[in-house]
PDB file of N, CA and C in Angstrom:
ATOM      1  N   MET A   1      78.773 128.065  86.827  1.00  0.00           N
ATOM      2  CA  MET A   1      77.733 128.130  87.831  1.00  0.00           C
ATOM      3  C   MET A   1      77.779 126.898  88.733  1.00  0.00           C
ATOM      4  N   TRP A   2      77.978 125.727  88.132  1.00  0.00           N
ATOM      5  CA  TRP A   2      78.038 124.515  88.931  1.00  0.00           C
ATOM      6  C   TRP A   2      79.233 124.549  89.874  1.00  0.00           C
ATOM      7  N   MET A   3      80.336 125.093  89.415  1.00  0.00           N
ATOM      8  CA  MET A   3      81.546 125.139  90.232  1.00  0.00           C
ATOM      9  C   MET A   3      81.344 125.983  91.486  1.00  0.00           C
ATOM     10  N   GLN A   4      80.595 127.064  91.381  1.00  0.00           N
ATOM     11  CA  GLN A   4      80.358 127.908  92.542  1.00  0.00           C
ATOM     12  C   GLN A   4      79.523 127.189  93.585  1.00  0.00           C
ATOM     13  N   ARG A   5      78.549 126.413  93.157  1.00  0.00           N
ATOM     14  CA  ARG A   5      77.722 125.663  94.102  1.00  0.00           C
ATOM     15  C   ARG A   5      78.491 124.488  94.691  1.00  0.00           C
ATOM     16  N   ALA A   6      79.315 123.863  93.896  1.00  0.00           N
ATOM     17  CA  ALA A   6      80.074 122.707  94.372  1.00  0.00           C
ATOM     18  C   ALA A   6      81.174 123.129  95.349  1.00  0.00           C
ATOM     19  N   HIS A   7      81.671 124.336  95.200  1.00  0.00           N
ATOM     20  CA  HIS A   7      82.764 124.800  96.059  1.00  0.00           C
ATOM     21  C   HIS A   7      82.343 124.819  97.535  1.00  0.00           C
ATOM     22  N   GLY A   8      81.128 125.204  97.818  1.00  0.00           N
ATOM     23  CA  GLY A   8      80.641 125.223  99.196  1.00  0.00           C
ATOM     24  C   GLY A   8      80.560 123.822  99.788  1.00  0.00           C
ATOM     25  N   ALA A   9      80.066 122.874  99.018  1.00  0.00           N
ATOM     26  CA  ALA A   9      79.969 121.487  99.494  1.00  0.00           C
ATOM     27  C   ALA A   9      81.346 120.882  99.714  1.00  0.00           C
ATOM     28  N   VAL A  10      82.265 121.168  98.825  1.00  0.00           N
ATOM     29  CA  VAL A  10      83.631 120.657  98.980  1.00  0.00           C
ATOM     30  C   VAL A  10      84.284 121.279 100.211  1.00  0.00           C
ATOM     31  N   GLY A  11      84.041 122.543 100.450  1.00  0.00           N
ATOM     32  CA  GLY A  11      84.594 123.214 101.632  1.00  0.00           C
ATOM     33  C   GLY A  11      84.088 122.602 102.926  1.00  0.00           C
ATOM     34  N   VAL A  12      82.800 122.277 102.970  1.00  0.00           N
ATOM     35  CA  VAL A  12      82.237 121.626 104.162  1.00  0.00           C
ATOM     36  C   VAL A  12      82.877 120.260 104.356  1.00  0.00           C
ATOM     37  N   GLY A  13      83.022 119.511 103.273  1.00  0.00           N
ATOM     38  CA  GLY A  13      83.648 118.193 103.360  1.00  0.00           C
ATOM     39  C   GLY A  13      85.089 118.266 103.849  1.00  0.00           C
ATOM     40  N   GLU A  14      85.840 119.215 103.328  1.00  0.00           N
ATOM     41  CA  GLU A  14      87.228 119.376 103.761  1.00  0.00           C
ATOM     42  C   GLU A  14      87.328 119.756 105.232  1.00  0.00           C
ATOM     43  N   THR A  15      86.412 120.597 105.685  1.00  0.00           N
ATOM     44  CA  THR A  15      86.397 120.978 107.098  1.00  0.00           C
ATOM     45  C   THR A  15      86.084 119.780 107.990  1.00  0.00           C
ATOM     46  N   LEU A  16      85.103 118.977 107.587  1.00  0.00           N
ATOM     47  CA  LEU A  16      84.769 117.785 108.375  1.00  0.00           C
ATOM     48  C   LEU A  16      85.916 116.787 108.395  1.00  0.00           C
ATOM     49  N   ILE A  17      86.582 116.616 107.267  1.00  0.00           N
ATOM     50  CA  ILE A  17      87.741 115.718 107.230  1.00  0.00           C
ATOM     51  C   ILE A  17      88.829 116.238 108.156  1.00  0.00           C
ATOM     52  N   PHE A  18      89.058 117.548 108.158  1.00  0.00           N
ATOM     53  CA  PHE A  18      90.083 118.132 109.021  1.00  0.00           C
ATOM     54  C   PHE A  18      89.750 117.942 110.496  1.00  0.00           C
ATOM     55  N   LEU A  19      88.483 118.200 110.861  1.00  0.00           N
ATOM     56  CA  LEU A  19      88.098 118.135 112.273  1.00  0.00           C
ATOM     57  C   LEU A  19      87.900 116.704 112.774  1.00  0.00           C
ATOM     58  N   LEU A  20      87.215 115.877 112.003  1.00  0.00           N
ATOM     59  CA  LEU A  20      86.873 114.534 112.466  1.00  0.00           C
ATOM     60  C   LEU A  20      87.751 113.440 111.884  1.00  0.00           C
ATOM     61  N   GLY A  21      88.650 113.800 110.989  1.00  0.00           N
ATOM     62  CA  GLY A  21      89.510 112.807 110.368  1.00  0.00           C
ATOM     63  C   GLY A  21      90.793 112.545 111.126  1.00  0.00           C
ATOM     64  N   GLY A  22      91.036 113.300 112.153  1.00  0.00           N
ATOM     65  CA  GLY A  22      92.241 113.091 112.932  1.00  0.00           C
ATOM     66  C   GLY A  22      93.362 114.058 112.603  1.00  0.00           C
ATOM     67  N   THR A  23      93.131 115.008 111.730  1.00  0.00           N
ATOM     68  CA  THR A  23      94.165 115.980 111.380  1.00  0.00           C
ATOM     69  C   THR A  23      94.279 117.056 112.453  1.00  0.00           C
ATOM     70  N   ALA A  24      93.156 117.605 112.878  1.00  0.00           N
ATOM     71  CA  ALA A  24      93.180 118.648 113.910  1.00  0.00           C
ATOM     72  C   ALA A  24      93.628 118.067 115.244  1.00  0.00           C
ATOM     73  N   ALA A  25      93.078 116.923 115.607  1.00  0.00           N
ATOM     74  CA  ALA A  25      93.441 116.237 116.850  1.00  0.00           C
ATOM     75  C   ALA A  25      93.050 114.772 116.706  1.00  0.00           C
ATOM     76  N   PRO A  26      93.871 113.872 117.212  1.00  0.00           N
ATOM     77  CA  PRO A  26      93.485 112.459 117.164  1.00  0.00           C
ATOM     78  C   PRO A  26      92.182 112.225 117.926  1.00  0.00           C
ATOM     79  N   LEU A  27      91.442 111.214 117.520  1.00  0.00           N
ATOM     80  CA  LEU A  27      90.159 110.939 118.167  1.00  0.00           C
ATOM     81  C   LEU A  27      90.309 110.632 119.649  1.00  0.00           C
ATOM     82  N   THR A  28      91.453 110.158 120.061  1.00  0.00           N
ATOM     83  CA  THR A  28      91.646 109.833 121.478  1.00  0.00           C
ATOM     84  C   THR A  28      91.572 111.075 122.352  1.00  0.00           C
ATOM     85  N   TYR A  29      91.789 112.255 121.774  1.00  0.00           N
ATOM     86  CA  TYR A  29      91.719 113.491 122.548  1.00  0.00           C
ATOM     87  C   TYR A  29      90.327 114.097 122.608  1.00  0.00           C
ATOM     88  N   LEU A  30      89.385 113.556 121.837  1.00  0.00           N
ATOM     89  CA  LEU A  30      88.028 114.086 121.832  1.00  0.00           C
ATOM     90  C   LEU A  30      87.236 113.528 123.005  1.00  0.00           C
ATOM     91  N   VAL A  31      86.149 114.204 123.347  1.00  0.00           N
ATOM     92  CA  VAL A  31      85.291 113.803 124.458  1.00  0.00           C
ATOM     93  C   VAL A  31      84.526 112.529 124.053  1.00  0.00           C
ATOM     94  N   GLY A  32      84.120 111.716 125.026  1.00  0.00           N
ATOM     95  CA  GLY A  32      83.492 110.424 124.821  1.00  0.00           C
ATOM     96  C   GLY A  32      82.520 110.292 123.664  1.00  0.00           C
ATOM     97  N   PRO A  33      81.366 110.986 123.699  1.00  0.00           N
ATOM     98  CA  PRO A  33      80.397 110.807 122.604  1.00  0.00           C
ATOM     99  C   PRO A  33      80.930 111.269 121.253  1.00  0.00           C
ATOM    100  N   LEU A  34      81.686 112.353 121.246  1.00  0.00           N
ATOM    101  CA  LEU A  34      82.242 112.850 119.990  1.00  0.00           C
ATOM    102  C   LEU A  34      83.274 111.877 119.429  1.00  0.00           C
ATOM    103  N   ARG A  35      84.033 111.235 120.302  1.00  0.00           N
ATOM    104  CA  ARG A  35      85.017 110.237 119.882  1.00  0.00           C
ATOM    105  C   ARG A  35      84.324 109.046 119.229  1.00  0.00           C
ATOM    106  N   GLU A  36      83.224 108.587 119.840  1.00  0.00           N
ATOM    107  CA  GLU A  36      82.504 107.437 119.299  1.00  0.00           C
ATOM    108  C   GLU A  36      81.853 107.756 117.960  1.00  0.00           C
ATOM    109  N   ILE A  37      81.298 108.949 117.851  1.00  0.00           N
ATOM    110  CA  ILE A  37      80.691 109.373 116.585  1.00  0.00           C
ATOM    111  C   ILE A  37      81.766 109.508 115.510  1.00  0.00           C
ATOM    112  N   GLY A  38      82.872 110.106 115.874  1.00  0.00           N
ATOM    113  CA  GLY A  38      83.960 110.281 114.913  1.00  0.00           C
ATOM    114  C   GLY A  38      84.554 108.976 114.433  1.00  0.00           C
ATOM    115  N   ALA A  39      84.532 107.942 115.264  1.00  0.00           N
ATOM    116  CA  ALA A  39      85.113 106.659 114.884  1.00  0.00           C
ATOM    117  C   ALA A  39      84.273 105.919 113.845  1.00  0.00           C
ATOM    118  N   VAL A  40      82.968 106.174 113.810  1.00  0.00           N
ATOM    119  CA  VAL A  40      82.137 105.462 112.842  1.00  0.00           C
ATOM    120  C   VAL A  40      81.865 106.279 111.574  1.00  0.00           C
ATOM    121  N   LEU A  41      82.170 107.566 111.578  1.00  0.00           N
ATOM    122  CA  LEU A  41      81.993 108.375 110.383  1.00  0.00           C
ATOM    123  C   LEU A  41      83.117 108.084 109.387  1.00  0.00           C
ATOM    124  N   PRO A  42      82.886 108.345 108.109  1.00  0.00           N
ATOM    125  CA  PRO A  42      83.908 108.013 107.109  1.00  0.00           C
ATOM    126  C   PRO A  42      85.151 108.895 107.150  1.00  0.00           C
ATOM    127  N   PHE A  43      85.080 110.026 107.825  1.00  0.00           N
ATOM    128  CA  PHE A  43      86.209 110.958 107.810  1.00  0.00           C
ATOM    129  C   PHE A  43      87.427 110.375 108.510  1.00  0.00           C
ATOM    130  N   TRP A  44      87.215 109.748 109.651  1.00  0.00           N
ATOM    131  CA  TRP A  44      88.330 109.141 110.370  1.00  0.00           C
ATOM    132  C   TRP A  44      88.863 107.937 109.602  1.00  0.00           C
ATOM    133  N   SER A  45      87.991 107.213 108.932  1.00  0.00           N
ATOM    134  CA  SER A  45      88.423 106.059 108.140  1.00  0.00           C
ATOM    135  C   SER A  45      89.330 106.477 106.992  1.00  0.00           C
ATOM    136  N   MET A  46      89.184 107.713 106.536  1.00  0.00           N
ATOM    137  CA  MET A  46      89.992 108.186 105.417  1.00  0.00           C
ATOM    138  C   MET A  46      91.403 108.595 105.839  1.00  0.00           C
ATOM    139  N   LEU A  47      91.520 109.250 106.971  1.00  0.00           N
ATOM    140  CA  LEU A  47      92.820 109.799 107.369  1.00  0.00           C
ATOM    141  C   LEU A  47      93.379 109.195 108.647  1.00  0.00           C
ATOM    142  N   GLY A  48      92.583 109.203 109.685  1.00  0.00           N
ATOM    143  CA  GLY A  48      93.078 108.794 110.992  1.00  0.00           C
ATOM    144  C   GLY A  48      93.320 107.310 111.131  1.00  0.00           C
ATOM    145  N   ALA A  49      92.434 106.499 110.584  1.00  0.00           N
ATOM    146  CA  ALA A  49      92.551 105.050 110.745  1.00  0.00           C
ATOM    147  C   ALA A  49      93.825 104.488 110.124  1.00  0.00           C
ATOM    148  N   PRO A  50      94.158 104.833 108.887  1.00  0.00           N
ATOM    149  CA  PRO A  50      95.408 104.302 108.332  1.00  0.00           C
ATOM    150  C   PRO A  50      96.639 104.717 109.137  1.00  0.00           C
ATOM    151  N   ALA A  51      96.641 105.948 109.626  1.00  0.00           N
ATOM    152  CA  ALA A  51      97.781 106.409 110.427  1.00  0.00           C
ATOM    153  C   ALA A  51      97.863 105.660 111.755  1.00  0.00           C
ATOM    154  N   GLU A  52      96.713 105.445 112.390  1.00  0.00           N
ATOM    155  CA  GLU A  52      96.696 104.731 113.673  1.00  0.00           C
ATOM    156  C   GLU A  52      97.094 103.265 113.498  1.00  0.00           C
ATOM    157  N   VAL A  53      96.634 102.632 112.434  1.00  0.00           N
ATOM    158  CA  VAL A  53      97.003 101.228 112.182  1.00  0.00           C
ATOM    159  C   VAL A  53      98.498 101.137 111.889  1.00  0.00           C
ATOM    160  N   ALA A  54      99.018 102.048 111.076  1.00  0.00           N
ATOM    161  CA  ALA A  54     100.446 102.033 110.747  1.00  0.00           C
ATOM    162  C   ALA A  54     101.307 102.282 111.980  1.00  0.00           C
ATOM    163  N   ALA A  55     100.818 103.104 112.901  1.00  0.00           N
ATOM    164  CA  ALA A  55     101.571 103.396 114.121  1.00  0.00           C
ATOM    165  C   ALA A  55     101.446 102.280 115.157  1.00  0.00           C
ATOM    166  N   GLY A  56     100.519 101.359 114.937  1.00  0.00           N
ATOM    167  CA  GLY A  56     100.331 100.262 115.883  1.00  0.00           C
ATOM    168  C   GLY A  56      99.517 100.650 117.106  1.00  0.00           C
ATOM    169  N   ASN A  57      98.728 101.703 117.010  1.00  0.00           N
ATOM    170  CA  ASN A  57      97.937 102.174 118.151  1.00  0.00           C
ATOM    171  C   ASN A  57      96.566 101.508 118.261  1.00  0.00           C
ATOM    172  N   ILE A  58      96.216 100.664 117.307  1.00  0.00           N
ATOM    173  CA  ILE A  58      94.898 100.036 117.302  1.00  0.00           C
ATOM    174  C   ILE A  58      95.059  98.551 117.561  1.00  0.00           C
ATOM    175  N   ARG A  59      94.297  98.068 118.542  1.00  0.00           N
ATOM    176  CA  ARG A  59      94.381  96.652 118.906  1.00  0.00           C
ATOM    177  C   ARG A  59      93.593  95.769 117.954  1.00  0.00           C
ATOM    178  N   GLU A  60      92.514  96.288 117.396  1.00  0.00           N
ATOM    179  CA  GLU A  60      91.637  95.525 116.507  1.00  0.00           C
ATOM    180  C   GLU A  60      91.626  96.148 115.102  1.00  0.00           C
ATOM    181  N   PRO A  61      92.678  95.937 114.305  1.00  0.00           N
ATOM    182  CA  PRO A  61      92.674  96.549 112.973  1.00  0.00           C
ATOM    183  C   PRO A  61      91.604  95.959 112.053  1.00  0.00           C
ATOM    184  N   LEU A  62      91.189  94.726 112.291  1.00  0.00           N
ATOM    185  CA  LEU A  62      90.153  94.134 111.437  1.00  0.00           C
ATOM    186  C   LEU A  62      88.821  94.873 111.581  1.00  0.00           C
ATOM    187  N   GLN A  63      88.550  95.382 112.773  1.00  0.00           N
ATOM    188  CA  GLN A  63      87.329  96.162 112.979  1.00  0.00           C
ATOM    189  C   GLN A  63      87.401  97.474 112.185  1.00  0.00           C
ATOM    190  N   VAL A  64      88.571  98.075 112.153  1.00  0.00           N
ATOM    191  CA  VAL A  64      88.763  99.305 111.374  1.00  0.00           C
ATOM    192  C   VAL A  64      88.601  99.007 109.887  1.00  0.00           C
ATOM    193  N   TYR A  65      89.173  97.897 109.423  1.00  0.00           N
ATOM    194  CA  TYR A  65      89.043  97.530 108.017  1.00  0.00           C
ATOM    195  C   TYR A  65      87.584  97.234 107.657  1.00  0.00           C
ATOM    196  N   ALA A  66      86.846  96.623 108.580  1.00  0.00           N
ATOM    197  CA  ALA A  66      85.428  96.342 108.340  1.00  0.00           C
ATOM    198  C   ALA A  66      84.636  97.642 108.231  1.00  0.00           C
ATOM    199  N   THR A  67      84.953  98.613 109.068  1.00  0.00           N
ATOM    200  CA  THR A  67      84.283  99.915 108.989  1.00  0.00           C
ATOM    201  C   THR A  67      84.590 100.593 107.655  1.00  0.00           C
ATOM    202  N   GLN A  68      85.843 100.539 107.233  1.00  0.00           N
ATOM    203  CA  GLN A  68      86.215 101.134 105.957  1.00  0.00           C
ATOM    204  C   GLN A  68      85.514 100.430 104.801  1.00  0.00           C
ATOM    205  N   ALA A  69      85.442  99.107 104.852  1.00  0.00           N
ATOM    206  CA  ALA A  69      84.759  98.356 103.795  1.00  0.00           C
ATOM    207  C   ALA A  69      83.274  98.684 103.767  1.00  0.00           C
ATOM    208  N   GLY A  70      82.680  98.851 104.943  1.00  0.00           N
ATOM    209  CA  GLY A  70      81.273  99.227 105.004  1.00  0.00           C
ATOM    210  C   GLY A  70      81.010 100.573 104.350  1.00  0.00           C
ATOM    211  N   TRP A  71      81.863 101.554 104.646  1.00  0.00           N
ATOM    212  CA  TRP A  71      81.691 102.871 104.027  1.00  0.00           C
ATOM    213  C   TRP A  71      81.944 102.800 102.523  1.00  0.00           C
ATOM    214  N   LEU A  72      82.892 101.977 102.111  1.00  0.00           N
ATOM    215  CA  LEU A  72      83.169 101.824 100.683  1.00  0.00           C
ATOM    216  C   LEU A  72      81.941 101.275  99.959  1.00  0.00           C
ATOM    217  N   VAL A  73      81.339 100.241 100.512  1.00  0.00           N
ATOM    218  CA  VAL A  73      80.131  99.658  99.910  1.00  0.00           C
ATOM    219  C   VAL A  73      78.997 100.680  99.899  1.00  0.00           C
ATOM    220  N   ALA A  74      78.832 101.404 100.998  1.00  0.00           N
ATOM    221  CA  ALA A  74      77.765 102.407 101.071  1.00  0.00           C
ATOM    222  C   ALA A  74      77.944 103.482 100.001  1.00  0.00           C
ATOM    223  N   PHE A  75      79.166 103.969  99.836  1.00  0.00           N
ATOM    224  CA  PHE A  75      79.392 105.017  98.848  1.00  0.00           C
ATOM    225  C   PHE A  75      79.279 104.497  97.421  1.00  0.00           C
ATOM    226  N   ILE A  76      79.635 103.240  97.192  1.00  0.00           N
ATOM    227  CA  ILE A  76      79.450 102.661  95.857  1.00  0.00           C
ATOM    228  C   ILE A  76      77.963 102.570  95.536  1.00  0.00           C
ATOM    229  N   VAL A  77      77.171 102.116  96.489  1.00  0.00           N
ATOM    230  CA  VAL A  77      75.718 102.026  96.274  1.00  0.00           C
ATOM    231  C   VAL A  77      75.134 103.408  96.010  1.00  0.00           C
ATOM    232  N   ILE A  78      75.548 104.397  96.794  1.00  0.00           N
ATOM    233  CA  ILE A  78      75.055 105.762  96.591  1.00  0.00           C
ATOM    234  C   ILE A  78      75.456 106.278  95.213  1.00  0.00           C
ATOM    235  N   ALA A  79      76.689 106.032  94.795  1.00  0.00           N
ATOM    236  CA  ALA A  79      77.157 106.498  93.490  1.00  0.00           C
ATOM    237  C   ALA A  79      76.373 105.843  92.357  1.00  0.00           C
ATOM    238  N   VAL A  80      76.088 104.553  92.468  1.00  0.00           N
ATOM    239  CA  VAL A  80      75.330 103.857  91.426  1.00  0.00           C
ATOM    240  C   VAL A  80      73.909 104.401  91.342  1.00  0.00           C
ATOM    241  N   VAL A  81      73.271 104.615  92.491  1.00  0.00           N
ATOM    242  CA  VAL A  81      71.905 105.140  92.496  1.00  0.00           C
ATOM    243  C   VAL A  81      71.869 106.545  91.902  1.00  0.00           C
ATOM    244  N   VAL A  82      72.780 107.400  92.310  1.00  0.00           N
ATOM    245  CA  VAL A  82      72.818 108.769  91.788  1.00  0.00           C
ATOM    246  C   VAL A  82      73.112 108.764  90.287  1.00  0.00           C
ATOM    247  N   TRP A  83      74.047 107.925  89.860  1.00  0.00           N
ATOM    248  CA  TRP A  83      74.390 107.847  88.441  1.00  0.00           C
ATOM    249  C   TRP A  83      73.184 107.429  87.610  1.00  0.00           C
ATOM    250  N   ARG A  84      72.462 106.396  88.059  1.00  0.00           N
ATOM    251  CA  ARG A  84      71.300 105.919  87.295  1.00  0.00           C
ATOM    252  C   ARG A  84      70.208 106.986  87.220  1.00  0.00           C
ATOM    253  N   ARG A  85      69.967 107.665  88.312  1.00  0.00           N
ATOM    254  CA  ARG A  85      68.952 108.735  88.287  1.00  0.00           C
ATOM    255  C   ARG A  85      69.389 109.888  87.397  1.00  0.00           C
ATOM    256  N   ALA A  86      70.667 110.212  87.421  1.00  0.00           N
ATOM    257  CA  ALA A  86      71.171 111.311  86.593  1.00  0.00           C
ATOM    258  C   ALA A  86      71.075 110.960  85.114  1.00  0.00           C
ATOM    259  N   VAL A  87      71.420 109.737  84.751  1.00  0.00           N
ATOM    260  CA  VAL A  87      71.336 109.323  83.352  1.00  0.00           C
ATOM    261  C   VAL A  87      69.881 109.325  82.900  1.00  0.00           C
ATOM    262  N   ARG A  88      68.975 108.831  83.753  1.00  0.00           N
ATOM    263  CA  ARG A  88      67.561 108.824  83.412  1.00  0.00           C
ATOM    264  C   ARG A  88      67.048 110.256  83.214  1.00  0.00           C
ATOM    265  N   ARG A  89      67.455 111.160  84.081  1.00  0.00           N
ATOM    266  CA  ARG A  89      67.005 112.557  83.960  1.00  0.00           C
ATOM    267  C   ARG A  89      67.616 113.218  82.738  1.00  0.00           C
ATOM    268  N   PHE A  90      68.885 112.929  82.459  1.00  0.00           N
ATOM    269  CA  PHE A  90      69.554 113.530  81.320  1.00  0.00           C
ATOM    270  C   PHE A  90      68.894 113.083  80.013  1.00  0.00           C
ATOM    271  N   THR A  91      68.595 111.789  79.896  1.00  0.00           N
ATOM    272  CA  THR A  91      67.954 111.309  78.680  1.00  0.00           C
ATOM    273  C   THR A  91      66.515 111.788  78.574  1.00  0.00           C
ATOM    274  N   ALA A  92      65.863 112.050  79.708  1.00  0.00           N
ATOM    275  CA  ALA A  92      64.483 112.554  79.672  1.00  0.00           C
ATOM    276  C   ALA A  92      64.426 113.975  79.103  1.00  0.00           C
ATOM    277  N   PHE A  93      65.493 114.726  79.263  1.00  0.00           N
ATOM    278  CA  PHE A  93      65.540 116.084  78.740  1.00  0.00           C
ATOM    279  C   PHE A  93      66.136 116.153  77.338  1.00  0.00           C
ATOM    280  N   GLY A  94      66.310 115.006  76.722  1.00  0.00           N
ATOM    281  CA  GLY A  94      66.762 114.987  75.317  1.00  0.00           C
ATOM    282  C   GLY A  94      68.260 115.021  75.131  1.00  0.00           C
ATOM    283  N   GLY A  95      69.008 114.611  76.170  1.00  0.00           N
ATOM    284  CA  GLY A  95      70.465 114.645  76.084  1.00  0.00           C
ATOM    285  C   GLY A  95      70.988 113.511  75.327  1.00  0.00           C
TER     286      GLY A  95
END
């Protein structure tokens, strides 16, 4: 049952990574506001940023690394909070 519910969320994530991560089209081909939004979302940091840095297309790689580090810290904090709440709920139900 959990797998069926998780499959939809994973599908949405994969679609966003494909569209905004630079796989469908590099961010340079997107329209102004969409390009700016895509550059700060984690999807481009996962796929497009490493490819652009390796190709030498980015003038400020430290800014890209800072964005990636920011998302890494954010996701670690989210994972810790979710984990603690899940453990608290699991033990509350007698697990």
